[in-house]
Amino acid sequence: METVADYFGSNVFDDRTQKAMLSTDVYQSLRRTIDEGAPLEEKVANAVALAMKDWALEKGVTHYTHWFQPLTSVTAEKHDSFIEPSPDGRVIMEFTGKNLVQAEPDASSFPSGGLRETCSARGYSVWDPTSYAFVKEKTLYIPAAFCSYTGEILDQKAPLLRSMEALSTQAKRILKLFGKNVKCVKTSVGPEQEYFLVDEEMFKARPDLVFSGRTLFGAPAPKGQELDDQYFGILPARVKEFMEDLDRELWSVGILSKTEHNEVAPAQHEMAPIYNMTNIAVDGNNMSMEIMQKVARRHGLVCLLHEKPFDGVNGSGKHNNWSMATDEGENLLSPGHDPFHTPQFMLVLTSVIEAVDTYQDLLRVSVASAGNDHRLGANEAPPAVISVYLGDELNRVVEHAMSGEEYEGHHKQSMDLGVTVLPKLKQDTTDRNRTSPFAFTGNKFEFRMVGSTANIADVNTMLNAAVAEVMKRYADELESASDLDAAIKTLVQRQLNAHKRIIFNGNGYTDEWIEEAARRGLSNYKTTPDAIPHLVDEENVKMLTDLKIFTDVELKARCTIKLEEYTKKVLIEAKTMVEMANQDILPAIENYEEELLSLAAKKQSLNRNVGAYETGLLDDLGEKVDEIYTAKCALAAKIEKVSAEVDAKAAAELVRDEILPAMDALRAPVDAAEVVMPKMEWPYPSYGDLLFGVDA
């Protein structure tokens, strides 16, 4: 019987396969490139390409593609076959180091934020050897970075790799202070992915889901999540079958899918993988989202990854569990038994706290999107205010470090549940805080603000860069210290006191905290147009350019791209609402009014009284039709107004201030009409159908 261990990673050109198929010299040279950033030799690239091709052909592969992450919401790929003509008129299967290392996809139609004209088509993709190639559907996928002909970065991967190198460089300087000479420090991530599953036929009957990924109209179902019976509940049969199929697909391409369960809202679920090196985890999460949607279709389902598919129930996020470790396996965020007396841990912890405080606006920018605006601050996700949760024990450690007082520590307690047969529980020294944006959870930080559709490359780029910049300043100060222990203690005490405003261990959902955060001077960018312009604030540009993560031109371009994406996505939603109102909703209501009038006429012809039901409903629907028509026309006019605005920032602000309120004004009477209309007369599946249809 085949086990998971037999097929796990079977479609990945991983370290095990490389070791088996490459000569010792080639393998070791490739490992130096991967582990230490050594230049890739041409002969090594040729040998790797040959082995990769032979391995792929054995699996029935016919094509290869450089798989990259442009500045869109999805990945990109251009497929080329291995075939090359031979002198006898037939073909041979060819794949060289040149094919492996570099490709030339057309760059003209990808977002560039003004970096290039549409007529400038040439772009380059380049192999990322630190992320394993894999086989999917008879194609060899080669993870790659992407840039323009003139070298501007047009993707998410290259800045991420730069940030990882920057953090490794500065963290090694910190570790060298403690006599540790490591080859590299790697950041790792475990991204928990939330999603909804709905019936495919119902999905197809909803233009709003098809075009925007969320319901733009919909009256609440009689039952939502108020009974708390969905969370960790029994998996419906179709969902269980989907998850089993999903796991096999993910495991075959080396994705460490570990946990699966029902989430809080009906039809909502979660998949959580084991952590991996950041760029591999980013690739894995992008691949996971694609595979989830493909597998769902095989089961007659559709996987919704939008942050807020349904109004009135929880939306979906993606918890970014982030940590740092050396190549020797030492976790730099592991507090050990006595963190207060562990200078290395205290220095690393302080650097993260300062980084989050100093660059809180960059972290907020990295999670800003039209979809995520519906979650943040809605008591289902953290607020838009960035803060750091340390927990009781670590908070006491930090408080003593700030005051300079000695701390003896707190030992884990055990709990007796009062039942003899149940073993005693070992109680952790701190609770979890689900309302915190950036929470310490034992040996890592969990950044909970990320939206479910997001490419996590962006948030990890900003986080890595911010920590690297702070570590650089710490190393600059400490490397010349005559008394290192005293200098570290002084620095930690000074910087924790300077940035203590970012630490908050309470309930982030309360109005009191938002008021307190304002008094502390913490930023609160509630919407995407509020947040995005801060990407190009002077101090942010200086940090990101000094570390060579971006150029100032690239940052300005990304600011424009993010604003334009926000505007375009909301405009698609607004146009969809107008179309649904015109083509389906208004005709459906009028058709039902005609039926009521016909019924009333028949009653009158039989000398029967027309009842309050007919007259009252006709009056009610007549008012709703007028409200819907008026709101629809107002929204259409505002769409034209925004479409005529050429400035990206001004257009985004118009969307926020005028389009979104107009969408709400149209939705209200439509949802009210749905409540009083017979189910058979309403043109779309209801919330009840969508949220509970998979369980049926």
XYZ file of C-alpha atoms in Angstrom:
696
model
C 0.000 0.000 0.000
C 1.361 3.424 -1.004
C 1.972 5.751 1.933
C 2.287 9.517 2.097
C 6.034 9.114 2.613
C 6.202 7.209 -0.692
C 4.774 10.006 -2.827
C 5.520 13.158 -0.797
C 7.571 15.482 -3.009
C 7.480 12.972 -5.871
C 6.823 15.794 -8.335
C 9.559 18.061 -6.965
C 13.152 18.332 -8.171
C 14.204 18.589 -4.538
C 17.456 18.089 -2.690
C 17.011 14.312 -2.573
C 16.504 14.137 -6.343
C 19.329 16.576 -7.036
C 21.735 14.542 -4.934
C 20.756 11.365 -6.790
C 20.948 12.802 -10.324
C 23.854 15.263 -10.145
C 27.552 14.534 -9.834
C 29.064 15.275 -6.437
C 30.931 18.341 -7.739
C 27.849 19.781 -9.450
C 25.632 19.088 -6.455
C 28.038 20.721 -4.012
C 28.462 23.772 -6.258
C 24.692 24.124 -6.540
C 24.347 23.884 -2.749
C 26.921 26.677 -2.322
C 24.793 28.843 -4.607
C 21.634 28.005 -2.680
C 23.044 28.176 0.856
C 25.725 30.843 0.583
C 24.767 32.894 -2.477
C 27.812 31.815 -4.465
C 27.653 32.647 -8.211
C 26.105 29.957 -10.409
C 28.660 28.537 -12.843
C 27.592 27.948 -16.457
C 28.716 24.313 -16.436
C 26.679 23.731 -13.279
C 23.586 25.285 -14.874
C 24.007 23.025 -17.924
C 24.374 19.911 -15.777
C 21.355 20.820 -13.651
C 19.269 21.533 -16.755
C 20.122 18.154 -18.275
C 19.267 16.282 -15.080
C 16.084 18.308 -14.613
C 14.980 17.533 -18.186
C 15.676 13.792 -17.851
C 13.782 13.669 -14.564
C 10.821 15.562 -16.035
C 10.667 13.459 -19.218
C 10.407 10.310 -17.122
C 7.212 11.812 -15.691
C 5.702 12.401 -19.132
C 6.505 16.113 -19.199
C 6.524 17.820 -22.600
C 6.854 21.520 -21.690
C 8.656 23.789 -19.269
C 7.843 27.262 -17.963
C 9.452 29.972 -15.898
C 6.836 30.477 -13.167
C 6.899 33.996 -11.758
C 4.896 36.451 -9.664
C 4.137 39.706 -11.510
C 2.491 42.653 -9.794
C -0.967 41.168 -10.236
C -3.040 38.978 -7.937
C -1.955 35.771 -9.693
C 1.172 33.991 -10.890
C 2.259 33.925 -14.532
C 3.648 31.273 -16.850
C 4.555 30.886 -20.547
C 4.971 27.288 -21.706
C 7.653 26.116 -24.154
C 8.067 22.538 -25.311
C 11.367 20.685 -25.060
C 11.322 19.889 -28.789
C 14.099 21.045 -31.109
C 14.454 20.043 -34.805
C 16.990 17.358 -35.724
C 18.763 16.954 -39.095
C 16.673 13.897 -40.044
C 13.466 15.941 -39.999
C 12.368 14.639 -36.615
C 12.795 16.278 -33.186
C 14.956 15.891 -30.125
C 14.122 16.905 -26.555
C 16.512 19.673 -25.592
C 16.918 21.794 -22.445
C 20.107 23.735 -21.709
C 21.465 25.794 -18.881
C 20.557 28.898 -20.872
C 16.913 27.741 -21.044
C 16.964 27.040 -17.313
C 18.551 30.266 -16.166
C 16.781 32.836 -18.334
C 13.611 33.230 -20.391
C 11.950 36.121 -22.155
C 8.222 36.501 -21.460
C 6.447 39.509 -22.953
C 6.465 42.225 -20.263
C 4.317 44.833 -21.984
C 0.958 43.848 -20.502
C 1.966 43.387 -16.893
C 1.461 46.258 -14.416
C 4.493 48.547 -14.375
C 3.220 51.742 -12.754
C 4.627 53.828 -15.602
C 8.086 52.210 -15.563
C 7.696 51.252 -19.217
C 5.495 51.988 -22.201
C 3.144 49.373 -23.631
C 5.259 49.258 -26.784
C 8.297 48.186 -24.718
C 7.674 44.470 -24.688
C 10.878 42.761 -23.667
C 11.181 41.349 -20.152
C 13.306 38.681 -18.502
C 12.560 35.894 -16.070
C 15.474 34.345 -14.190
C 15.639 31.041 -12.301
C 15.484 31.105 -8.505
C 17.673 28.089 -7.602
C 16.726 28.335 -3.922
C 13.143 27.272 -4.695
C 12.667 23.790 -6.111
C 11.318 23.170 -9.611
C 8.255 20.933 -9.773
C 6.034 19.089 -12.243
C 2.364 19.905 -12.682
C 0.105 18.691 -15.490
C 2.918 17.571 -17.813
C 4.833 20.827 -17.430
C 8.085 21.499 -15.597
C 7.624 24.632 -13.462
C 10.788 26.621 -12.753
C 10.343 29.269 -10.003
C 11.709 32.560 -11.287
C 12.070 36.287 -10.714
C 10.952 38.821 -13.317
C 12.314 42.178 -14.481
C 11.993 44.625 -17.369
C 14.454 44.986 -20.252
C 16.101 47.888 -18.417
C 16.362 45.991 -15.134
C 13.454 47.387 -13.099
C 11.911 44.755 -10.868
C 8.382 43.884 -11.980
C 7.613 41.044 -9.599
C 7.260 39.991 -5.954
C 10.060 37.386 -5.849
C 13.164 39.539 -6.454
C 12.463 42.037 -3.619
C 11.699 39.124 -1.299
C 15.031 37.453 -2.061
C 16.815 40.778 -1.591
C 15.148 41.274 1.784
C 16.106 37.758 2.874
C 19.739 38.431 1.963
C 19.668 41.789 3.754
C 18.311 40.264 6.931
C 20.789 37.382 6.775
C 23.695 39.819 6.403
C 22.689 41.920 9.401
C 21.619 38.987 11.595
C 25.019 37.347 11.031
C 26.635 40.539 12.326
C 24.475 40.321 15.448
C 25.357 36.660 15.985
C 29.051 37.367 15.482
C 28.887 39.583 18.567
C 28.154 36.397 20.497
C 31.005 34.455 18.876
C 28.817 32.675 16.332
C 29.994 32.494 12.728
C 27.091 31.036 10.772
C 26.784 30.749 6.993
C 23.360 32.367 6.815
C 20.216 33.271 8.718
C 17.020 32.254 7.004
C 13.552 33.592 7.648
C 10.799 31.014 7.654
C 7.050 31.294 7.224
C 4.016 29.102 7.797
C 1.010 30.744 6.076
C -2.383 29.536 7.334
C -4.896 29.794 4.483
C -8.625 30.401 5.020
C -11.187 29.894 2.252
C -14.860 29.193 1.468
C -16.332 26.319 -0.546
C -19.611 26.771 -2.424
C -21.505 24.620 -4.891
C -20.261 25.211 -8.450
C -23.713 25.479 -10.052
C -24.786 28.082 -7.491
C -21.538 29.961 -8.088
C -22.213 30.111 -11.829
C -25.668 31.553 -11.137
C -24.153 34.527 -9.275
C -22.524 37.125 -11.598
C -21.073 38.903 -8.567
C -19.165 35.803 -7.479
C -18.032 35.093 -11.040
C -16.724 38.610 -11.698
C -15.553 39.789 -8.277
C -15.227 36.742 -6.023
C -17.710 38.096 -3.480
C -21.456 38.561 -3.149
C -22.404 42.167 -3.849
C -26.049 41.546 -2.967
C -27.599 39.108 -0.534
C -30.008 39.148 2.366
C -28.768 37.346 5.493
C -29.754 33.704 5.930
C -31.888 32.866 8.996
C -28.813 31.128 10.429
C -25.258 32.370 10.267
C -22.398 31.758 12.702
C -24.193 32.914 15.841
C -24.390 29.428 17.390
C -20.622 28.901 17.086
C -21.332 25.400 15.808
C -19.329 25.636 12.589
C -15.872 26.079 14.125
C -14.016 22.743 14.258
C -17.325 21.049 13.448
C -17.744 17.749 11.627
C -16.575 18.052 8.030
C -19.350 17.575 5.439
C -18.722 14.552 3.197
C -18.007 16.624 0.068
C -15.616 18.853 1.991
C -13.804 15.878 3.496
C -13.362 14.318 0.050
C -12.075 17.641 -1.274
C -9.567 17.945 1.569
C -8.276 14.398 1.051
C -7.791 15.075 -2.658
C -6.194 18.451 -1.899
C -3.711 16.963 0.559
C -2.528 14.398 -1.956
C -1.977 17.077 -4.612
C -0.173 19.379 -2.187
C 1.978 16.624 -0.743
C 3.039 15.440 -4.211
C 4.548 18.868 -4.923
C 6.228 19.049 -1.526
C 3.818 21.407 0.242
C 3.691 20.540 3.936
C -0.084 20.666 4.392
C -0.573 19.814 8.064
C -3.872 21.054 9.506
C -7.399 21.290 8.094
C -10.671 22.198 9.786
C -13.944 24.080 9.579
C -13.594 27.774 10.320
C -16.007 30.101 12.146
C -18.390 30.921 9.289
C -20.544 28.345 7.541
C -18.836 26.950 4.403
C -15.490 28.361 5.627
C -12.390 26.220 6.148
C -8.656 26.455 6.753
C -5.492 24.739 5.547
C -2.299 25.290 7.536
C 1.130 24.066 6.378
C 4.291 23.487 8.369
C 6.711 26.420 8.110
C 9.349 26.545 5.374
C 12.055 28.922 4.162
C 10.274 32.123 3.216
C 10.625 32.131 -0.561
C 9.721 28.423 -0.706
C 6.734 29.084 1.566
C 5.658 31.971 -0.685
C 5.864 29.779 -3.769
C 4.023 27.033 -1.906
C 1.207 29.320 -0.850
C 0.735 30.648 -4.384
C 0.699 27.077 -5.634
C -1.708 26.050 -2.868
C -4.260 28.693 -3.822
C -4.163 27.543 -7.444
C -4.423 23.851 -6.538
C -7.275 24.482 -4.086
C -9.332 26.083 -6.832
C -8.533 23.324 -9.326
C -9.320 20.483 -6.905
C -12.565 22.143 -5.813
C -13.850 22.092 -9.399
C -13.235 18.356 -9.571
C -15.660 17.984 -6.687
C -18.349 20.242 -8.133
C -17.284 23.048 -5.804
C -15.709 26.476 -6.125
C -13.027 27.675 -3.708
C -13.554 31.337 -2.801
C -10.376 33.069 -1.658
C -11.810 36.580 -1.383
C -11.393 38.234 2.021
C -15.139 38.888 2.373
C -17.307 36.703 0.119
C -20.385 37.098 2.324
C -21.675 40.032 4.322
C -22.622 39.328 7.930
C -20.279 36.378 8.529
C -16.536 36.235 9.076
C -14.226 36.774 6.146
C -10.958 35.004 5.364
C -7.389 35.905 6.226
C -3.961 34.361 6.006
C -1.895 34.204 9.192
C 1.784 34.741 8.412
C 3.819 32.855 11.040
C 7.307 34.352 10.758
C 10.602 33.433 12.393
C 14.394 33.461 11.902
C 16.864 30.587 12.179
C 20.519 29.943 11.380
C 21.686 27.352 8.877
C 22.606 25.274 11.941
C 18.963 25.241 13.077
C 19.028 27.770 15.927
C 15.725 29.679 16.132
C 16.602 33.277 16.978
C 13.120 33.886 18.401
C 13.183 30.974 20.808
C 13.231 32.534 24.312
C 14.655 29.480 26.041
C 14.183 28.871 29.769
C 15.447 32.269 30.904
C 14.945 34.933 28.211
C 15.718 37.835 30.554
C 19.267 36.553 31.038
C 19.746 35.638 27.358
C 21.204 38.787 25.749
C 21.022 37.414 22.210
C 17.284 36.731 22.434
C 16.598 40.089 24.081
C 18.547 41.886 21.352
C 16.723 40.060 18.545
C 13.333 40.563 20.215
C 14.020 44.274 20.682
C 14.998 44.611 17.034
C 11.666 43.119 15.927
C 9.666 45.342 18.293
C 11.480 48.453 17.074
C 11.122 47.407 13.423
C 7.358 46.946 13.745
C 6.965 50.296 15.498
C 9.226 52.273 13.169
C 7.790 50.778 9.990
C 4.219 50.085 11.047
C 2.974 51.977 7.996
C 4.942 49.690 5.634
C 3.428 46.625 7.256
C -0.036 48.150 6.873
C 0.700 48.946 3.212
C 1.786 45.366 2.613
C -1.657 44.005 3.567
C -3.769 46.768 2.005
C -6.300 45.698 -0.616
C -9.897 46.330 -1.588
C -10.917 42.946 -0.201
C -8.992 43.236 3.047
C -10.607 46.611 3.808
C -13.810 44.668 4.535
C -12.068 42.605 7.259
C -9.707 44.852 9.187
C -11.364 46.399 12.212
C -14.568 44.383 11.734
C -14.163 42.260 14.910
C -13.229 39.233 12.831
C -9.654 40.281 12.139
C -7.184 42.633 13.814
C -7.835 46.378 13.585
C -6.008 48.524 11.058
C -3.782 49.709 13.932
C -0.481 47.805 14.127
C 0.545 46.597 17.582
C 2.716 43.851 19.088
C 1.378 41.250 21.532
C 3.987 39.603 23.748
C 1.877 37.682 26.245
C 2.038 37.801 30.021
C 5.406 36.163 30.623
C 7.386 37.878 27.877
C 5.726 41.171 28.681
C 6.989 40.888 32.273
C 10.474 40.185 30.904
C 10.303 43.290 28.710
C 8.959 45.469 31.525
C 11.858 44.464 33.765
C 14.325 45.068 30.940
C 12.892 48.562 30.454
C 13.159 49.376 34.158
C 16.560 47.754 34.585
C 15.247 45.599 37.439
C 16.249 41.965 37.878
C 13.708 39.294 36.830
C 13.674 35.780 38.223
C 11.238 34.266 35.750
C 7.984 32.394 35.835
C 7.733 28.627 35.596
C 5.086 26.729 33.697
C 2.178 25.584 35.786
C 0.196 22.368 35.423
C -3.586 22.230 35.506
C -5.667 19.490 37.065
C -9.093 19.237 35.430
C -10.515 17.285 38.354
C -10.967 14.030 36.471
C -8.669 11.211 37.541
C -8.425 9.608 34.110
C -7.378 12.869 32.413
C -3.666 13.702 32.545
C -2.553 17.028 33.967
C -2.081 19.812 31.430
C 1.130 21.796 31.132
C -0.006 25.399 31.007
C 1.899 27.735 28.693
C 3.316 30.900 30.182
C 1.141 33.029 27.919
C -2.256 32.925 26.231
C -2.903 33.606 22.539
C -4.424 36.887 21.396
C -6.490 36.573 18.223
C -7.204 40.318 18.153
C -3.547 41.297 17.822
C -2.051 42.101 14.412
C 1.447 40.923 15.376
C 1.483 38.357 18.163
C 4.354 36.412 19.701
C 3.347 32.741 19.823
C 6.192 30.887 21.520
C 9.089 31.016 19.057
C 7.678 33.090 16.197
C 5.482 36.072 15.442
C 2.086 35.632 13.843
C 1.113 38.523 11.565
C -2.669 38.162 11.386
C -3.585 41.096 9.122
C -2.775 39.463 5.789
C -5.734 38.966 3.449
C -6.636 35.529 2.123
C -5.926 36.392 -1.545
C -2.626 38.147 -0.856
C 0.742 37.102 -2.169
C 2.652 36.867 1.113
C 5.874 37.893 -0.613
C 5.046 41.556 -0.073
C 4.442 41.394 3.669
C 7.549 39.276 4.252
C 9.670 41.594 2.128
C 8.673 44.553 4.285
C 9.056 42.634 7.543
C 12.489 41.274 6.622
C 13.676 44.683 5.448
C 12.461 46.494 8.559
C 14.175 44.036 10.903
C 17.354 44.074 8.797
C 17.555 47.873 8.990
C 17.198 47.879 12.784
C 19.730 45.060 13.192
C 22.153 47.019 11.029
C 21.972 49.989 13.383
C 22.367 47.715 16.415
C 25.429 46.021 14.906
C 26.954 49.400 13.975
C 26.614 50.510 17.590
C 27.689 47.310 19.331
C 30.641 46.238 17.180
C 32.749 49.058 18.664
C 31.635 48.533 22.279
C 34.397 47.942 24.839
C 32.000 46.235 27.282
C 29.614 44.266 25.068
C 27.335 42.937 27.828
C 26.799 46.391 29.301
C 26.299 47.910 25.831
C 23.650 45.326 24.921
C 21.801 45.847 28.183
C 21.862 49.627 27.693
C 20.725 49.393 24.072
C 17.875 46.980 24.870
C 16.648 49.135 27.760
C 16.838 52.336 25.715
C 15.161 50.981 22.586
C 12.396 49.120 24.392
C 11.491 52.301 26.242
C 11.606 54.245 22.982
C 9.222 51.834 21.256
C 7.038 50.550 24.079
C 4.010 52.281 22.546
C 3.711 49.457 20.001
C 3.282 46.794 22.710
C -0.337 46.043 23.561
C -1.570 42.847 25.226
C -5.268 43.650 25.540
C -8.368 43.302 23.387
C -7.744 44.953 20.017
C -11.457 44.918 19.164
C -12.480 47.593 21.663
C -13.087 51.253 20.897
C -11.014 52.068 23.970
C -7.927 50.544 22.344
C -8.387 52.557 19.151
C -8.595 55.716 21.262
C -5.555 54.665 23.301
C -3.608 53.867 20.119
C -4.286 57.366 18.852
C -2.980 58.819 22.113
C 0.167 56.706 21.712
C 0.689 58.114 18.231
C 0.137 54.822 16.392
C -1.110 55.064 12.824
C -4.625 53.940 11.876
C -5.023 53.752 8.109
C -8.512 52.321 7.810
C -8.633 51.976 4.032
C -6.292 51.103 1.193
C -6.194 54.673 -0.218
C -5.260 55.888 3.280
C -2.386 53.408 3.554
C -0.783 53.013 0.128
C 0.694 56.536 -0.307
C 2.881 55.933 2.766
C 4.882 53.436 0.732
C 6.771 56.425 -0.672
C 7.204 58.364 2.576
C 10.756 59.692 2.773
C 11.907 57.455 5.645
C 10.449 54.349 4.016
C 12.052 55.074 0.669
C 15.406 55.696 2.366
C 15.320 52.411 4.273
C 14.247 50.286 1.306
C 16.698 51.902 -1.105
C 19.626 51.882 1.345
C 19.145 48.125 1.734
C 18.817 47.830 -2.058
C 15.431 46.133 -1.814
C 13.921 48.627 -4.276
C 14.925 51.745 -6.149
C 12.946 54.910 -5.514
C 11.524 54.652 -9.046
C 10.312 51.106 -8.373
C 8.631 52.199 -5.138
C 6.772 55.029 -6.852
C 5.665 52.596 -9.541
C 4.412 50.096 -6.972
C 2.497 52.811 -5.185
C 0.725 53.634 -8.443
C 0.093 49.961 -9.244
C -1.452 49.282 -5.831
C -3.739 52.303 -6.072
C -4.781 51.396 -9.610
C -5.476 47.798 -8.617
C -7.697 48.990 -5.773
C -9.647 51.274 -8.094
C -10.024 48.675 -10.827
C -11.246 45.960 -8.469
C -13.901 48.138 -6.873
C -14.997 49.458 -10.258
C -15.478 45.876 -11.464
C -17.700 45.298 -8.445
C -19.643 48.506 -9.068
C -20.161 47.744 -12.758
C -21.300 44.235 -11.858
C -23.881 45.637 -9.446
C -25.277 47.952 -12.110
C -25.458 45.103 -14.610
C -27.156 42.764 -12.126
C -29.699 45.437 -11.271
C -30.431 46.170 -14.929
C -30.479 42.655 -16.310
C -31.877 40.526 -13.493
C -33.047 42.263 -10.333
C -35.309 45.007 -11.654
C -36.893 42.722 -14.295
C -37.489 40.008 -11.668
C -39.257 42.416 -9.310
C -41.338 43.915 -12.109
C -42.319 40.451 -13.364
C -43.498 39.554 -9.873
C -45.390 42.847 -9.621
C -47.114 41.922 -12.878
C -48.105 38.564 -11.397
C -49.553 40.303 -8.352
C -51.473 42.749 -10.527
C -52.820 39.873 -12.595
C -53.883 38.083 -9.416
C -55.591 41.228 -8.145
C -57.399 41.661 -11.465
C -58.650 38.076 -11.375
C -59.929 38.569 -7.842
C -61.759 41.705 -8.888
C -63.288 39.924 -11.891
C -64.682 37.346 -9.479
C -66.007 40.090 -7.192
C -63.479 39.163 -4.543
C -61.694 41.747 -2.437
C -58.061 42.438 -3.237
C -56.351 41.663 0.063
C -53.789 43.545 2.082
C -51.141 41.058 0.953
C -51.358 42.066 -2.697
C -51.791 45.792 -2.154
C -49.224 46.032 0.629
C -46.635 44.007 -1.282
C -47.244 45.968 -4.472
C -46.739 49.229 -2.631
C -43.613 47.888 -0.922
C -42.071 46.537 -4.128
C -42.975 49.711 -6.004
C -40.995 51.734 -3.474
C -38.090 49.284 -3.678
C -38.029 49.480 -7.486
C -37.831 53.260 -7.335
C -35.054 53.127 -4.733
C -33.097 50.521 -6.695
C -33.428 52.433 -9.962
C -32.397 55.727 -8.377
C -29.400 54.150 -6.580
C -28.384 52.260 -9.700
C -28.375 55.431 -11.806
C -26.378 57.282 -9.136
C -23.784 54.504 -9.008
C -23.487 54.422 -12.805
C -22.829 58.167 -12.845
C -20.113 57.855 -10.208
C -18.484 55.022 -12.168
C -18.180 57.381 -15.133
C -16.727 60.072 -12.896
C -14.016 57.787 -11.507
C -13.263 56.299 -14.922
C -12.468 59.793 -16.207
C -9.942 60.490 -13.409
C -6.370 59.926 -14.600
C -4.533 60.442 -11.299
C -4.221 57.114 -9.468
C -4.416 58.565 -5.962
C -7.361 60.826 -6.759
C -9.227 57.962 -8.436
C -8.704 55.678 -5.437
C -9.969 58.371 -3.083
C -13.072 58.853 -5.252
C -13.705 55.126 -5.061
C -13.422 55.217 -1.282
C -15.513 58.346 -0.798
C -18.145 58.013 -3.537
C -18.270 54.583 -5.174
C -18.356 52.480 -2.007
C -21.166 54.511 -0.368
C -23.114 54.366 -3.644
C -22.685 50.586 -3.732
C -24.043 50.357 -0.189
C -26.978 52.566 -1.193
C -27.832 50.195 -4.051
C -27.390 47.048 -2.024
C -29.757 48.071 0.787
C -33.035 48.168 -1.218
C -32.048 45.102 -3.257
C -31.463 43.024 -0.122
C -34.720 44.329 1.341
C -36.584 43.312 -1.833
C -35.069 39.808 -1.714
C -36.553 39.299 1.759
C -40.145 39.906 0.583
C -39.891 38.245 -2.832
C -40.822 34.557 -3.249
C -37.700 32.420 -3.500
C -38.689 31.072 -6.915
C -38.995 34.596 -8.281
C -35.557 35.803 -7.125
C -32.931 35.443 -9.874
C -30.006 34.248 -7.718
C -29.206 31.558 -5.149
C -29.638 32.966 -1.651
C -27.119 33.208 1.177
C -28.771 30.165 2.725
C -28.268 28.194 -0.498
C -24.637 29.250 -0.831
C -23.536 28.904 2.778
C -25.305 25.638 3.533
C -25.606 24.091 0.052
C -22.430 22.035 0.385
C -23.731 20.461 3.604
C -26.943 19.289 1.952
